[in-house]
Amino acid sequence: MFRFLLRKLRLAQQFKENATPSAGYRLHKSLEENIALFRAELGESPDVAIRRFTLNLKKGIKAAIIFVEGLMDQQVVYDCILHPLMIEAKKETWTVDSDLLGFIQENLITASGLAQEDRFPPLVDAVLGGDTVLLIDGQTAALVVSTKNWEKRAIEEPDTEVTIMGPRDGFTEDLRTNTALLRRKINYPGLVFEQMVIGRRTRTTVVVAYVQGIANEKIVEEVKARLKRINTDMILDANYLTEFITDAPFSPFPTIAYTERPDVAAARLLEGRVAVLVNNTPTILMMPSLFIEAFQSPDDYNDHFLYATFIRWLRYLAFLMSFLLPALFVALTSYHQELIPTPLLISMAAAVEGTPFPVVIEVVAMGAVFEIIREAGVRLARPIGQTISIVGALVIGEAVVSAGLVAAPTVIVVALTAITSFVVPKQQEIAIILRLTLAVLAGILGAYGIIIGLLFTLAHLASLRSFGVPYFSPVIPLQVGDLKDVAVRAPLWAMWTRPQALEGQDSKRQNFGERVPSSIAAEEPDRPPSAPGKRKKEEKNRKK
Amino acid sequence: MSFVMTTGLIFPPLQGLWHDSWMTLLLGLAGGIVFALPYTTLCLRFPGKTLIEIHETVFGPVIGKLFSVASIWYTFHLGAQAGAIFITFLTTTIFTMTPRYVFSVTWLLVVGYLCKKGIEVIARVNEMLLVVTVFLIVGTGFLVLNIFKIENFLPLWSISLSDLLRAGFGTITFPFGQNVVFGLLLPFLHERGQARKAVFMGLCGAALFLLINLVITVGVLGELGKIFIFPTHQAFRMISIGQVMTRLELIPSLIFLAMGFIKVSIALYAASLGTAQLCKLQTYRPLVFPIGVLMVIAAHQIYPNIGVRLEMVERVQPIYALPFQLLFPLLALLAAVLRRLPGKEGQA
Amino acid sequence: MKKKWLWWCLLLLTGLSSGCWDQRELERLAIVSGIGIDLHPDGENYQVSFQIIRPDDVLGGRGGTGGGGGGGANKPFWTLKAEGKTVFDAIRNATFESSRRLFLSHNEVVIINEEVAKKGIFPIIEFLMRDAEPRLSEWLLVTPDQAEKVLQVESKLEKVPAAGIAHQLQTYHATSKVRAVSLYDFANHFVQKKTAGTMPVIRIVETDGEKILKLEKTAVFKEDKLAGDLDYRETRGLLWVLGEVRGGIIVLELPDDGATVSIEISEATGKISAVVKERPLKMQVEIDLEAILGGQSTEQNLVTPEKTNFLEKLTAEAITGEVEAALSKARQLGADIFGFAEHLHRYHPQVWKELQKEWESYFRQLDVTIKVKVLIAEVGLTRRPAILFGE
């Protein structure tokens, strides 16, 4: 398998060497020749516009601007380039000897983004990226005016991670908007964006973001190194990157996390993680990612910590159920009937009576049917999708039972499992895989089969690493300090260290347990208001 | 890390304990610590070296190899024994109809997979299971409180001193003395200097939980516990909450089973690692499955029936295991001291 | 690499195709809820009958999914007979007549015929302990009737008769005059020192032409053989000593006007101790009772300190009488049902070693002092009797 991949990689290497024939080109002196160059490179595509005009300085100089329609702002081009150069220029005093480009740059063009460039390929990139290139006859350099503007989706609340409280903004497809969203959350100079371009054909801009002074530099370097080694011709979505740089490509467990929420991304960045933003994708990648992250919903931090802890435990329970329940059901009904309370056993036996298939097959088949219904519901237009679910759930579920094809308890178990699997959407795919495997194992060997399956899974989880960080930490290896955001959701003032598992710098968020004490005089004379926090702090210091 | 591993190693055989007194356990602990002294000392004298390498430096290539083969055999035998115990457990309590080879094969697969992943993964999985086990033991402790009878511990001194000593000696060799396997693994631990402390802590922790477990078992079953092969299993069988939650014994059984996997994988890991070192191989990985297969065959050959196993654990084991657990490390230590070996290279 | 995957697939396939040894689908199981053990009329063999639950009919035939469909007309259980040299043999022989394998894990009662009990029940208990399926919590009973017939008596309240018997046993604390004994309890007697086991006796009685089951008496076993029985009074005497009395009524007769007073037991403990300094040694039984005045047929107001004390004394005497009765029956049978021997073994091991050999004859003459402390702490809702015909 690996060898096969390697061969592919090598093939791609050769491919790269043949590609990009225009590397190293420089501009000619003649405007016409330059335009011809662009025509040759960009073809006769109707969206590439070349607008010739005369520069009305002392003498008429021929010039042209090149841009791609739809990627630039017409208004900016008119206001900042065409109007100044064609009309305002008449008033200017320009001596023929001096540097024309420099003069235009300084005195005429009013756009905010402006650069001089004499090599050809970057100019092409600029045009394709939505900038406008100004070519002037007799000049071996061109001006690149930043005029990027295109139709964007507005900032909306992401559908995938809905919260009840907290901010409602979500990342969009536009990279700049996304970086801006992050900047708005973290107004700290240490937030670093490093840009690179990946994908030979798509030339996708990718930004690596991290907070300097918090993130572990080794991890940052590792992320950058892995990104640089990617050699493919298209990156259309964040997942394209994931599959290339993930630690365990065959593991179903995601060692790189996704988010569409700037608040989540900001929180993760400040824990010391690295984010990768991909242009044209509203999902950004967070790494290293731990197993436990899937259970930490942004709402946890917006609710009271006691309630959040309770909900988190419910989530653990639901996740356990989502992959264990069918297997347990199979094991109990076809191997370990002694565990079922007698009255329940009798009603289950009555329900099973007369159904044609063994329980394993029922469970697996119903599970598959459910997945099909779900898939159909997701892919179709929303109103039809709902019809599908109703048909699937009510009609099939009800009919199958009353026809005596499948026992009612099986339908109950499968339905319950289906619901629980939506509680932790980020690990849902694993839940589905595990669920079916465990159910089959349970069908072969009962509870022993389940144990074998779980041991394999556990061993796999224990061996996984995400960018050097053990995937199952802080549970194994145990890091007691990190459990404050795993076993419970501790009050924010008590989460005074960043996750130790990430081994970042500056592990302290604030002083231990330091809350804002009440400044109103205490009513109980024997107990100053800030006492509990201080006392604990002192204890801590003494221990050190 | 090693604390956990040690505990994990000792945990499973508690099914084999049926002594009607907790005193033997404490005696066993004391003995276990004494037994652990020679090899930990050895490992401390030769930091970074496994028992195999130590044997060679101490005794020279030929005799050293003999000693090494002996320790590897012992480890191997240990794994086979544990495997046999657990497979028997499965076939007698839960899966009475399933042929043994099914378990042998699945057992081998899981254990082999764990071994290939290396000691770190084994330790981590073990850590996880250990937490579950501790919760489980404590939890079931509460569940059986209503049928727990403190009188079941009486009379206190019913067995004679010689019986006590013999039983205590039995517990030293099984399970406490089995720690000697760690002689093969100690150098791979993270905090090397603390090896001895870790081993002792592991012994004490293990003894504590064995004790809790024994107390539960004896308190619940009383004298009846004597007649069962797996008293713990039987004690859990007694759990009955409101006539609805009954026959819960499957759950603790399966957890112990999982611990059994860990124990066997440690033994298999140690055996293959030892063999690899003995034969100066680059990696132990290719050895895992062949040795595993041999282990399964050995398990079936050495323990064809449960009677042999009981006999083995109770009578033969103390004498058979003694040289491996105490004599060989002690000899090596003596030789090392006499030849003043550790000083020059040991500190390097 | 590819080869390896192939191997895994092969392994999985073999697992799939050859698996399922212990698998027992629910619809292939015959859930046994009660076992009756009789002697086969023609000789040595056992005749074992099983009460098998028919799940569809238990639920009142509501979901007519395939299968029977006959509706509520069928009995919710079926009694199957089988014979064999041993109980286990009989269980497996039952499949001659049953389409499904018998499943014992949900068995609730084992009813043993008197004849079998007299012959010795060791092999039965041994099997029930050894086999992985039966529970340790199933109830043991003895019957003078055919166990098979007992299993066929329909319960008036429960769908499954065996469950009815189990519930009937568990309400013993309404009277404390019968004893519920589980397999675990009984097996404990086997390993304990010379404690005689007991089991409740159940039999069929006919009232108004209908057969119902009644718990009466307690069977006493010496070793594994039925030796005799205790009546209701003696049974409660036994339970006092064991500290197993949970409730019940003690009816007193007042000496002055012959009226009856019912004392309701609310809490009782029993403790055994031994005086070992002198020989022959003496056993002591201490019983502590907290009770409620539950009713009276006299007009006197009994809620005064003197009267209450008097009642307490009377109650203590009544209890002593019950214990004495049990004791004399036990002495007569030579069966140490109270566990005196076990007490000696636990608390005075040296003494026990001395007496071990001739314990039975020793027990027959054992001197037991009975101390009863009664406290009537509550009197119910009324503070004086409701008198109908004025002052």
Coordinates of N, CA, C and O in Angstrom, one line a residue, chain B residues 46 66 88 93 102 115-116 139 187 238 252 264 279 326 328 346-347:
Chain B
F46 N 23.0 -2.2 37.0 CA 23.3 -2.2 35.6 C 22.3 -1.3 34.9 O 21.4 -1.9 34.3
L66 N 22.7 -19.6 29.2 CA 21.8 -20.6 29.9 C 20.9 -19.9 30.8 O 19.7 -20.2 30.8
T88 N -9.6 -21.2 30.5 CA -10.4 -22.1 31.3 C -11.6 -21.4 32.0 O -12.7 -21.8 32.0
T93 N -17.2 -20.7 32.8 CA -18.2 -19.9 33.4 C -19.2 -19.3 32.3 O -20.4 -19.2 32.6
V102 N -11.0 -21.6 19.8 CA -11.5 -20.3 19.4 C -11.0 -19.2 20.3 O -10.5 -18.1 19.8
C115 N 1.3 -6.6 21.6 CA 2.7 -6.7 21.7 C 3.4 -6.0 20.6 O 4.4 -5.3 20.8
K116 N 2.8 -6.1 19.4 CA 3.4 -5.4 18.3 C 3.4 -3.9 18.5 O 4.3 -3.2 18.0
G139 N -17.0 -0.3 43.5 CA -18.5 -0.3 43.3 C -19.2 -1.6 43.7 O -20.2 -1.5 44.5
P187 N 14.6 -1.8 32.3 CA 15.3 -0.7 31.6 C 14.5 0.1 30.7 O 15.0 1.2 30.3
M238 N -23.6 -13.2 43.3 CA -24.6 -13.0 44.4 C -25.2 -11.6 44.3 O -26.2 -11.4 45.0
P252 N -17.8 -7.8 35.7 CA -16.5 -7.9 36.3 C -15.6 -9.0 35.6 O -14.4 -8.8 35.4
V264 N -0.9 -11.5 29.8 CA -0.3 -12.3 28.8 C 0.5 -11.5 27.9 O 1.6 -11.9 27.5
C279 N 19.3 -13.5 20.8 CA 19.8 -13.8 19.5 C 20.4 -12.6 18.8 O 20.7 -12.7 17.6
L326 N 13.8 -16.3 42.6 CA 14.7 -15.9 43.7 C 16.2 -16.3 43.4 O 17.1 -15.5 43.4
F328 N 18.0 -17.4 40.7 CA 18.8 -16.9 39.6 C 19.2 -15.4 39.7 O 20.3 -15.1 39.6
G346 N 29.0 0.3 34.8 CA 27.6 0.5 35.2 C 27.2 2.0 35.3 O 26.1 2.4 34.9
Q347 N 28.2 2.8 35.7 CA 27.9 4.2 35.9 C 27.9 5.0 34.6 O 27.4 6.1 34.5

